[in-house]
mmCIF file of C-alpha atoms and ligand atoms in Angstrom:
data_model
loop_
_atom_site.group_PDB
_atom_site.id
_atom_site.type_symbol
_atom_site.label_atom_id
_atom_site.label_comp_id
_atom_site.label_asym_id
_atom_site.label_seq_id
_atom_site.Cartn_x
_atom_site.Cartn_y
_atom_site.Cartn_z
ATOM 1 C CA GLY B 1 90.477 122.161 103.359
ATOM 2 C CA LEU B 2 86.776 122.118 102.110
ATOM 3 C CA VAL B 3 85.514 119.286 100.094
ATOM 4 C CA LEU B 4 82.532 119.402 97.846
ATOM 5 C CA ILE B 5 80.706 116.222 97.243
ATOM 6 C CA GLY B 6 77.998 115.865 94.522
ATOM 7 C CA GLY B 7 75.660 112.977 95.727
ATOM 8 C CA GLY B 8 77.338 112.999 99.184
ATOM 9 C CA SER B 9 74.053 112.150 100.820
ATOM 10 C CA GLY B 10 74.092 108.486 99.676
ATOM 11 C CA PHE B 11 75.585 105.236 101.025
ATOM 12 C CA ILE B 12 79.223 105.942 100.206
ATOM 13 C CA GLY B 13 78.950 109.674 100.505
ATOM 14 C CA THR B 14 77.670 109.433 104.212
ATOM 15 C CA GLN B 15 80.730 107.298 105.161
ATOM 16 C CA LEU B 16 82.956 109.575 103.210
ATOM 17 C CA GLN B 17 81.641 112.671 104.993
ATOM 18 C CA LYS B 18 82.246 110.931 108.330
ATOM 19 C CA THR B 19 85.810 110.142 107.577
ATOM 20 C CA LEU B 20 86.712 113.517 106.103
ATOM 21 C CA ARG B 21 85.031 115.276 109.032
ATOM 22 C CA LYS B 22 87.123 113.238 111.493
ATOM 23 C CA LYS B 23 90.169 114.353 109.502
ATOM 24 C CA ASN B 24 88.808 118.025 109.976
ATOM 25 C CA TYR B 25 87.935 118.874 106.673
ATOM 26 C CA ASP B 26 84.691 120.931 106.010
ATOM 27 C CA VAL B 27 82.319 119.115 103.796
ATOM 28 C CA ILE B 28 79.502 120.505 101.477
ATOM 29 C CA VAL B 29 77.241 118.358 99.692
ATOM 30 C CA VAL B 30 75.328 118.873 96.491
ATOM 31 C CA SER B 31 71.876 117.460 96.703
ATOM 32 C CA ARG B 32 68.409 117.671 95.148
ATOM 33 C CA LYS B 33 67.182 118.202 98.620
ATOM 34 C CA PRO B 34 67.879 121.190 100.897
ATOM 35 C CA GLY B 35 69.586 120.918 104.286
ATOM 36 C CA ASN B 36 72.560 121.860 106.406
ATOM 37 C CA HIS B 37 75.936 122.008 104.745
ATOM 38 C CA ARG B 38 74.182 121.427 101.492
ATOM 39 C CA ILE B 39 73.735 123.295 98.021
ATOM 40 C CA SER B 40 71.643 122.387 95.102
ATOM 41 C CA TRP B 41 72.677 121.642 91.662
ATOM 42 C CA GLY B 42 71.032 124.889 90.566
ATOM 43 C CA ASP B 43 73.037 126.789 93.182
ATOM 44 C CA LEU B 44 76.194 125.143 91.822
ATOM 45 C CA SER B 45 75.427 126.219 88.066
ATOM 46 C CA LYS B 46 74.348 129.595 89.258
ATOM 47 C CA SER B 47 77.125 130.580 91.852
ATOM 48 C CA GLY B 48 79.810 128.133 91.183
ATOM 49 C CA LEU B 49 82.005 126.232 93.674
ATOM 50 C CA PRO B 50 81.528 127.333 97.185
ATOM 51 C CA LYS B 51 84.482 129.714 98.225
ATOM 52 C CA GLY B 52 87.434 127.863 99.418
ATOM 53 C CA THR B 53 86.778 124.484 97.821
ATOM 54 C CA THR B 54 90.004 122.470 97.675
ATOM 55 C CA ALA B 55 88.667 119.024 96.406
ATOM 56 C CA VAL B 56 85.623 118.087 94.513
ATOM 57 C CA VAL B 57 84.080 114.605 94.449
ATOM 58 C CA ASN B 58 81.265 113.249 92.507
ATOM 59 C CA LEU B 59 79.052 110.248 93.885
ATOM 60 C CA ALA B 60 75.682 111.181 92.344
ATOM 61 C CA GLY B 61 73.669 108.489 90.667
ATOM 62 C CA GLN B 62 70.309 107.183 90.424
ATOM 63 C CA ASN B 63 70.335 103.706 91.849
ATOM 64 C CA VAL B 64 70.607 101.435 88.848
ATOM 65 C CA LEU B 65 69.428 98.130 90.561
ATOM 66 C CA ASP B 66 66.265 99.472 92.084
ATOM 67 C CA PRO B 67 64.014 96.565 91.596
ATOM 68 C CA MET B 68 60.913 98.836 91.951
ATOM 69 C CA ARG B 69 61.893 100.822 88.875
ATOM 70 C CA ARG B 70 60.923 99.166 85.540
ATOM 71 C CA TRP B 71 64.039 99.416 83.000
ATOM 72 C CA SER B 72 61.952 101.952 80.851
ATOM 73 C CA PRO B 73 63.581 104.521 78.467
ATOM 74 C CA GLY B 74 62.729 107.307 80.968
ATOM 75 C CA PHE B 75 64.362 105.369 83.853
ATOM 76 C CA LYS B 76 67.485 104.506 81.541
ATOM 77 C CA GLN B 77 67.850 108.226 80.770
ATOM 78 C CA ASN B 78 67.468 109.069 84.550
ATOM 79 C CA VAL B 79 70.361 106.690 85.399
ATOM 80 C CA TRP B 80 72.492 108.273 82.676
ATOM 81 C CA ALA B 81 71.748 112.016 83.363
ATOM 82 C CA SER B 82 72.066 111.511 87.121
ATOM 83 C CA ARG B 83 75.712 110.624 86.627
ATOM 84 C CA VAL B 84 76.812 112.240 83.459
ATOM 85 C CA ASN B 85 75.132 115.542 83.867
ATOM 86 C CA THR B 86 76.131 115.988 87.398
ATOM 87 C CA THR B 87 79.869 115.051 86.546
ATOM 88 C CA LYS B 88 79.528 117.756 83.793
ATOM 89 C CA SER B 89 78.121 120.433 86.072
ATOM 90 C CA LEU B 90 80.982 119.870 88.518
ATOM 91 C CA SER B 91 83.577 119.937 85.727
ATOM 92 C CA LYS B 92 82.231 123.102 84.406
ATOM 93 C CA ALA B 93 82.178 124.906 87.917
ATOM 94 C CA ILE B 94 85.718 123.748 88.561
ATOM 95 C CA LEU B 95 86.800 125.115 85.099
ATOM 96 C CA GLU B 96 85.123 128.358 85.874
ATOM 97 C CA ALA B 97 86.315 128.890 89.396
ATOM 98 C CA GLU B 98 88.709 131.677 89.868
ATOM 99 C CA LYS B 99 90.726 129.828 92.510
ATOM 100 C CA LYS B 100 90.573 126.238 91.302
ATOM 101 C CA PRO B 101 90.373 123.297 93.586
ATOM 102 C CA LYS B 102 93.552 120.917 93.698
ATOM 103 C CA VAL B 103 91.828 117.639 92.651
ATOM 104 C CA PHE B 104 88.509 116.239 91.210
ATOM 105 C CA VAL B 105 87.894 112.584 92.214
ATOM 106 C CA SER B 106 84.957 111.062 90.328
ATOM 107 C CA GLN B 107 83.232 107.863 90.693
ATOM 108 C CA SER B 108 82.990 105.205 87.964
ATOM 109 C CA GLY B 109 82.405 101.344 87.876
ATOM 110 C CA VAL B 110 83.999 98.243 87.023
ATOM 111 C CA GLY B 111 81.151 97.783 84.717
ATOM 112 C CA PHE B 112 83.483 99.773 82.365
ATOM 113 C CA TYR B 113 85.217 96.449 81.552
ATOM 114 C CA PRO B 114 83.290 93.734 79.330
ATOM 115 C CA PRO B 115 82.123 90.787 81.518
ATOM 116 C CA SER B 116 84.407 87.954 80.899
ATOM 117 C CA GLU B 117 85.388 84.765 82.800
ATOM 118 C CA THR B 118 88.854 84.621 81.727
ATOM 119 C CA THR B 119 90.350 88.119 81.001
ATOM 120 C CA VAL B 120 92.163 89.781 83.861
ATOM 121 C CA TYR B 121 91.638 93.505 83.891
ATOM 122 C CA THR B 122 94.097 96.365 85.108
ATOM 123 C CA GLU B 123 93.735 99.939 84.771
ATOM 124 C CA ALA B 124 95.342 99.786 81.506
ATOM 125 C CA SER B 125 92.660 97.513 79.990
ATOM 126 C CA SER B 126 90.395 98.869 77.346
ATOM 127 C CA GLY B 127 86.613 98.851 77.770
ATOM 128 C CA GLY B 128 83.677 101.163 77.640
ATOM 129 C CA SER B 129 81.731 99.515 75.005
ATOM 130 C CA GLY B 130 79.465 96.274 74.276
ATOM 131 C CA ASN B 131 76.521 97.079 76.722
ATOM 132 C CA PHE B 132 74.740 99.920 78.312
ATOM 133 C CA ILE B 133 76.733 99.902 81.654
ATOM 134 C CA ALA B 134 79.974 99.914 79.868
ATOM 135 C CA GLU B 135 78.893 102.863 77.502
ATOM 136 C CA LEU B 136 77.590 104.644 80.514
ATOM 137 C CA ALA B 137 80.779 104.246 82.442
ATOM 138 C CA LYS B 138 82.735 105.685 79.436
ATOM 139 C CA ASP B 139 80.542 108.808 79.192
ATOM 140 C CA TRP B 140 80.673 109.345 82.878
ATOM 141 C CA GLU B 141 84.488 109.072 82.833
ATOM 142 C CA SER B 142 84.815 111.441 79.895
ATOM 143 C CA ALA B 143 82.470 114.034 81.668
ATOM 144 C CA ALA B 144 85.098 114.052 84.648
ATOM 145 C CA GLN B 145 88.103 114.743 82.359
ATOM 146 C CA LEU B 146 89.482 118.045 82.770
ATOM 147 C CA PRO B 147 92.111 119.507 80.249
ATOM 148 C CA PRO B 148 95.568 119.111 81.650
ATOM 149 C CA GLU B 149 96.183 122.981 81.383
ATOM 150 C CA SER B 150 93.464 123.432 84.135
ATOM 151 C CA GLY B 151 96.159 122.385 86.670
ATOM 152 C CA VAL B 152 93.460 120.269 88.534
ATOM 153 C CA ARG B 153 94.554 116.653 89.286
ATOM 154 C CA ASN B 154 92.051 114.182 87.890
ATOM 155 C CA VAL B 155 91.258 110.952 89.436
ATOM 156 C CA ILE B 156 88.581 108.484 88.553
ATOM 157 C CA ILE B 157 87.835 105.423 90.747
ATOM 158 C CA ARG B 158 86.318 102.376 89.074
ATOM 159 C CA SER B 159 84.592 100.748 91.952
ATOM 160 C CA GLY B 160 83.519 97.110 92.282
ATOM 161 C CA VAL B 161 80.340 96.424 94.198
ATOM 162 C CA VAL B 162 80.688 98.452 97.597
ATOM 163 C CA LEU B 163 79.902 96.267 100.569
ATOM 164 C CA GLY B 164 78.688 97.720 104.020
ATOM 165 C CA ARG B 165 75.973 97.278 106.434
ATOM 166 C CA GLN B 166 74.690 100.836 105.924
ATOM 167 C CA GLY B 167 73.500 100.500 102.250
ATOM 168 C CA GLY B 168 73.986 99.322 98.668
ATOM 169 C CA MET B 169 73.749 95.587 97.992
ATOM 170 C CA ILE B 170 74.238 94.222 101.393
ATOM 171 C CA LYS B 171 71.295 96.305 102.853
ATOM 172 C CA GLN B 172 69.162 94.754 100.120
ATOM 173 C CA LEU B 173 70.313 91.307 100.629
ATOM 174 C CA TYR B 174 70.544 91.252 104.337
ATOM 175 C CA PRO B 175 66.841 90.414 104.897
ATOM 176 C CA VAL B 176 67.097 87.671 102.048
ATOM 177 C CA PHE B 177 70.091 86.028 103.831
ATOM 178 C CA TYR B 178 68.573 86.497 107.334
ATOM 179 C CA LEU B 179 65.462 84.509 106.193
ATOM 180 C CA GLY B 180 67.897 81.650 104.780
ATOM 181 C CA GLY B 181 66.860 82.549 101.199
ATOM 182 C CA GLY B 182 70.440 83.646 100.206
ATOM 183 C CA GLY B 183 72.393 81.929 97.600
ATOM 184 C CA PRO B 184 74.282 82.173 94.294
ATOM 185 C CA ILE B 185 72.875 84.370 91.513
ATOM 186 C CA GLY B 186 72.671 82.592 87.998
ATOM 187 C CA SER B 187 75.635 80.088 87.606
ATOM 188 C CA GLY B 188 77.574 81.721 90.551
ATOM 189 C CA ARG B 189 80.681 81.250 88.484
ATOM 190 C CA GLN B 190 80.834 84.958 87.388
ATOM 191 C CA TYR B 191 83.461 87.151 89.128
ATOM 192 C CA PHE B 192 82.129 89.503 91.813
ATOM 193 C CA PRO B 193 84.448 92.487 92.133
ATOM 194 C CA TRP B 194 84.164 94.148 95.454
ATOM 195 C CA ILE B 195 85.470 96.490 97.868
ATOM 196 C CA HIS B 196 84.262 97.187 101.514
ATOM 197 C CA VAL B 197 82.732 100.727 101.958
ATOM 198 C CA GLN B 198 85.592 101.815 104.540
ATOM 199 C CA ASP B 199 88.304 100.930 101.824
ATOM 200 C CA CYS B 200 86.284 102.621 99.150
ATOM 201 C CA VAL B 201 86.166 105.779 101.446
ATOM 202 C CA ASN B 202 89.870 105.602 102.278
ATOM 203 C CA LEU B 203 90.761 105.294 98.552
ATOM 204 C CA PHE B 204 88.810 108.612 97.890
ATOM 205 C CA THR B 205 90.504 110.187 100.840
ATOM 206 C CA HIS B 206 93.833 109.011 99.647
ATOM 207 C CA ALA B 207 93.038 110.235 96.165
ATOM 208 C CA ILE B 208 92.191 113.684 97.666
ATOM 209 C CA GLU B 209 95.352 113.878 99.764
ATOM 210 C CA ASN B 210 98.110 112.441 97.695
ATOM 211 C CA ASP B 211 99.502 114.700 94.900
ATOM 212 C CA LYS B 212 101.033 111.749 93.056
ATOM 213 C CA VAL B 213 97.754 109.931 92.595
ATOM 214 C CA SER B 214 96.176 110.649 89.208
ATOM 215 C CA GLY B 215 94.216 108.822 86.507
ATOM 216 C CA VAL B 216 92.017 105.754 86.645
ATOM 217 C CA ILE B 217 92.188 103.562 89.799
ATOM 218 C CA ASN B 218 90.309 100.344 90.203
ATOM 219 C CA GLY B 219 88.533 100.291 93.590
ATOM 220 C CA VAL B 220 88.341 96.589 94.237
ATOM 221 C CA ALA B 221 89.857 94.455 96.894
ATOM 222 C CA PRO B 222 92.753 92.255 96.159
ATOM 223 C CA HIS B 223 90.832 89.106 96.977
ATOM 224 C CA ILE B 224 89.247 87.886 93.704
ATOM 225 C CA ILE B 225 86.158 85.831 94.196
ATOM 226 C CA THR B 226 83.080 84.413 92.262
ATOM 227 C CA ASN B 227 79.529 85.362 93.046
ATOM 228 C CA ALA B 228 79.054 81.822 94.682
ATOM 229 C CA GLU B 229 82.081 82.427 97.021
ATOM 230 C CA PHE B 230 80.481 85.679 98.069
ATOM 231 C CA SER B 231 77.091 84.135 98.975
ATOM 232 C CA LYS B 232 78.863 81.182 100.676
ATOM 233 C CA CYS B 233 80.995 83.598 102.800
ATOM 234 C CA PHE B 234 78.099 85.943 103.614
ATOM 235 C CA GLY B 235 75.758 83.111 104.658
ATOM 236 C CA ARG B 236 78.417 81.650 106.904
ATOM 237 C CA ALA B 237 78.945 85.023 108.459
ATOM 238 C CA MET B 238 75.208 85.399 108.998
ATOM 239 C CA TRP B 239 75.126 81.838 110.473
ATOM 240 C CA ARG B 240 72.546 80.960 107.778
ATOM 241 C CA PRO B 241 72.289 78.577 104.912
ATOM 242 C CA ALA B 242 72.768 80.201 101.498
ATOM 243 C CA PHE B 243 71.759 77.364 99.197
ATOM 244 C CA VAL B 244 68.846 79.019 97.404
ATOM 245 C CA PRO B 245 70.048 80.005 93.887
ATOM 246 C CA LEU B 246 68.440 83.180 92.150
ATOM 247 C CA PRO B 247 68.070 81.552 88.812
ATOM 248 C CA GLU B 248 68.940 83.662 85.659
ATOM 249 C CA PHE B 249 65.429 83.920 84.142
ATOM 250 C CA ALA B 250 64.253 85.612 87.466
ATOM 251 C CA VAL B 251 67.095 88.224 87.251
ATOM 252 C CA ASN B 252 66.363 88.806 83.639
ATOM 253 C CA THR B 253 62.498 89.048 84.356
ATOM 254 C CA ILE B 254 62.960 91.443 87.387
ATOM 255 C CA PHE B 255 65.647 93.632 86.102
ATOM 256 C CA GLY B 256 65.657 93.299 82.230
ATOM 257 C CA PRO B 257 68.715 92.371 80.172
ATOM 258 C CA ASP B 258 70.646 95.598 80.276
ATOM 259 C CA ARG B 259 70.909 95.219 84.114
ATOM 260 C CA ALA B 260 70.834 91.687 84.634
ATOM 261 C CA ILE B 261 74.272 91.644 83.012
ATOM 262 C CA MET B 262 75.497 93.554 86.281
ATOM 263 C CA MET B 263 74.486 90.430 88.391
ATOM 264 C CA LEU B 264 74.689 87.527 86.090
ATOM 265 C CA GLU B 265 78.208 88.400 84.637
ATOM 266 C CA GLY B 266 81.259 89.824 86.133
ATOM 267 C CA GLN B 267 84.870 90.967 85.507
ATOM 268 C CA LYS B 268 88.116 89.742 87.092
ATOM 269 C CA VAL B 269 89.664 93.095 88.245
ATOM 270 C CA VAL B 270 92.969 93.573 89.853
ATOM 271 C CA PRO B 271 93.666 96.740 92.002
ATOM 272 C CA GLU B 272 97.055 97.225 90.343
ATOM 273 C CA LYS B 273 97.552 101.006 90.933
ATOM 274 C CA ALA B 274 96.274 100.896 94.565
ATOM 275 C CA LEU B 275 98.757 98.010 95.359
ATOM 276 C CA GLU B 276 101.550 99.952 93.625
ATOM 277 C CA PHE B 277 101.212 102.913 95.581
ATOM 278 C CA GLY B 278 101.041 100.828 98.731
ATOM 279 C CA PHE B 279 97.393 101.401 99.661
ATOM 280 C CA GLU B 280 96.626 99.459 102.880
ATOM 281 C CA PHE B 281 93.188 97.572 102.637
ATOM 282 C CA LYS B 282 91.474 97.371 105.975
ATOM 283 C CA PHE B 283 89.380 94.616 104.500
ATOM 284 C CA PRO B 284 91.622 92.827 102.006
ATOM 285 C CA THR B 285 89.616 89.489 102.088
ATOM 286 C CA ILE B 286 85.824 88.669 101.823
ATOM 287 C CA ASP B 287 86.079 86.823 105.096
ATOM 288 C CA LYS B 288 87.156 90.029 106.809
ATOM 289 C CA ALA B 289 84.560 92.035 105.139
ATOM 290 C CA CYS B 290 81.712 89.679 105.796
ATOM 291 C CA GLU B 291 82.756 89.362 109.514
ATOM 292 C CA GLU B 292 82.294 93.092 109.914
ATOM 293 C CA MET B 293 79.105 93.156 107.993
ATOM 294 C CA ALA B 294 77.271 90.530 109.950
ATOM 295 C CA PRO B 295 77.950 91.027 113.631
ATOM 296 C CA LEU B 296 74.251 92.020 114.401
ATOM 297 C CA LEU B 297 73.104 88.487 114.929
ATOM 298 C CA HIS B 298 75.547 86.970 117.158
ATOM 299 C CA ARG B 299 78.044 89.612 118.488
ATOM 300 C CA GLU B 300 76.055 92.766 119.352
HETATM 301 P P1 NDP N 1 73.385 106.078 96.428
HETATM 302 O O1 NDP N 1 72.292 105.255 95.738
HETATM 303 O O2 NDP N 1 73.357 106.068 97.932
HETATM 304 O O3 NDP N 1 73.228 107.520 95.695
HETATM 305 C C1 NDP N 1 73.971 108.669 95.990
HETATM 306 C C2 NDP N 1 73.233 109.824 95.670
HETATM 307 O O4 NDP N 1 73.025 110.212 94.500
HETATM 308 C C3 NDP N 1 72.055 109.945 96.560
HETATM 309 O O5 NDP N 1 72.105 110.263 97.704
HETATM 310 C C4 NDP N 1 71.362 111.119 95.790
HETATM 311 O O6 NDP N 1 71.536 112.683 96.509
HETATM 312 C C5 NDP N 1 71.965 111.308 94.326
HETATM 313 N N1 NDP N 1 71.002 110.881 93.345
HETATM 314 C C6 NDP N 1 70.144 109.938 93.168
HETATM 315 N N2 NDP N 1 69.369 110.018 92.008
HETATM 316 C C7 NDP N 1 69.858 111.149 91.500
HETATM 317 C C8 NDP N 1 69.424 111.802 90.302
HETATM 318 N N3 NDP N 1 68.307 111.361 89.668
HETATM 319 N N4 NDP N 1 69.792 112.927 90.103
HETATM 320 C C9 NDP N 1 70.884 113.509 90.854
HETATM 321 N N5 NDP N 1 71.323 113.022 91.916
HETATM 322 C C10 NDP N 1 70.738 111.670 92.363
HETATM 323 O O7 NDP N 1 74.700 105.589 95.695
HETATM 324 P P2 NDP N 1 75.932 105.144 96.490
HETATM 325 O O8 NDP N 1 76.632 106.032 97.451
HETATM 326 O O9 NDP N 1 75.905 103.656 96.736
HETATM 327 O O10 NDP N 1 76.981 105.138 95.255
HETATM 328 C C11 NDP N 1 77.485 106.475 94.743
HETATM 329 C C12 NDP N 1 77.880 106.385 93.289
HETATM 330 O O11 NDP N 1 78.915 105.273 93.210
HETATM 331 C C13 NDP N 1 76.777 106.076 92.292
HETATM 332 O O12 NDP N 1 76.866 106.800 91.145
HETATM 333 C C14 NDP N 1 76.831 104.704 92.011
HETATM 334 O O13 NDP N 1 76.520 104.337 90.752
HETATM 335 C C15 NDP N 1 78.373 104.390 92.036
HETATM 336 N N6 NDP N 1 78.906 103.127 92.410
HETATM 337 C C16 NDP N 1 78.175 102.353 93.435
HETATM 338 C C17 NDP N 1 78.474 101.170 93.788
HETATM 339 C C18 NDP N 1 77.857 100.500 94.972
HETATM 340 O O14 NDP N 1 78.011 99.317 95.074
HETATM 341 N N7 NDP N 1 77.195 101.188 95.978
HETATM 342 C C19 NDP N 1 79.513 100.462 92.853
HETATM 343 C C20 NDP N 1 80.175 101.100 91.878
HETATM 344 C C21 NDP N 1 79.698 102.493 91.610
HETATM 345 P P3 NDP N 1 70.368 113.418 96.804
HETATM 346 O O15 NDP N 1 69.083 112.483 97.030
HETATM 347 O O16 NDP N 1 70.948 114.190 98.071
HETATM 348 O O17 NDP N 1 70.214 114.432 95.471
#
């Protein structure tokens, strides 16, 4: 089959491409930059889905937590449009395709659920309001919704923080922890929903390949931890102390309150559906994940 991945050039997309190619899929990426096995967003709206597309995935999205970007109205608009408009373009192309793909798997985030230190969230829980990120997640997910009569299976993966050496949060934190400057963020008591990038990719692949999978799936590991527990574990795996807390006011100053919520508060999210359909996590615990992510120092 041929899988079309919007935003497939990024951290998760690169790993997903590798896994899919190993399984003999052809992959084409929708990107803002030209290249091999790539089409542009303009090509997509002009010419529609590439011939033979059997599955569509969307991973496009301006990096929200870029500390170099001030949280201005323009940047906020970018963050929104890069997710919602790209998803809409893919939905439109799918609906207009003469021969429709079998499945559309779209990314969302656990930011959909309102932060809480007590509520346990499953896929059935409500959310999508109360702060910018939750509202964004709601609009992002609605943009991915295809009418049932289209006959295309719809899957939405609400991911926790995706952990892997190649990108995302770990790549940003690596030098900090390496220099011994790692530690809890804010109180450290906030939940830290997470998933290893390989499990995230396997979940996407599983969603592509299994006709029974549809609707929202929480993309989180079964091991529920707090931010402080994550810092401790990652510090230990790096053989570094991780006692330097990042105070709340600093996070608020650097990122602004809309984004600070993502780091200072968290959600207790259970991967109920993934466990139900028997998904096998390669990295079910944070210790396993940290061990894989920090071998550069003492094993390689
Ligand atoms: P990346 O930051 O690696 O970006 C993914 C791709 O999005 C980029 O390669 C880029 O492709 C495209 N992109 C960036 N900005 C824009 C823009 N303004 N307009 C259109 N396309 C843009 O993301 P990840 O791989 O880490 O994550 C993929 C998706 O999953 C994102 O939407 C992210 O919000 C979401 N997510 C990620 C989590 C994580 O921890 N990493 C957690 C939960 C959700 P190109 O330059 O080729 O156009």
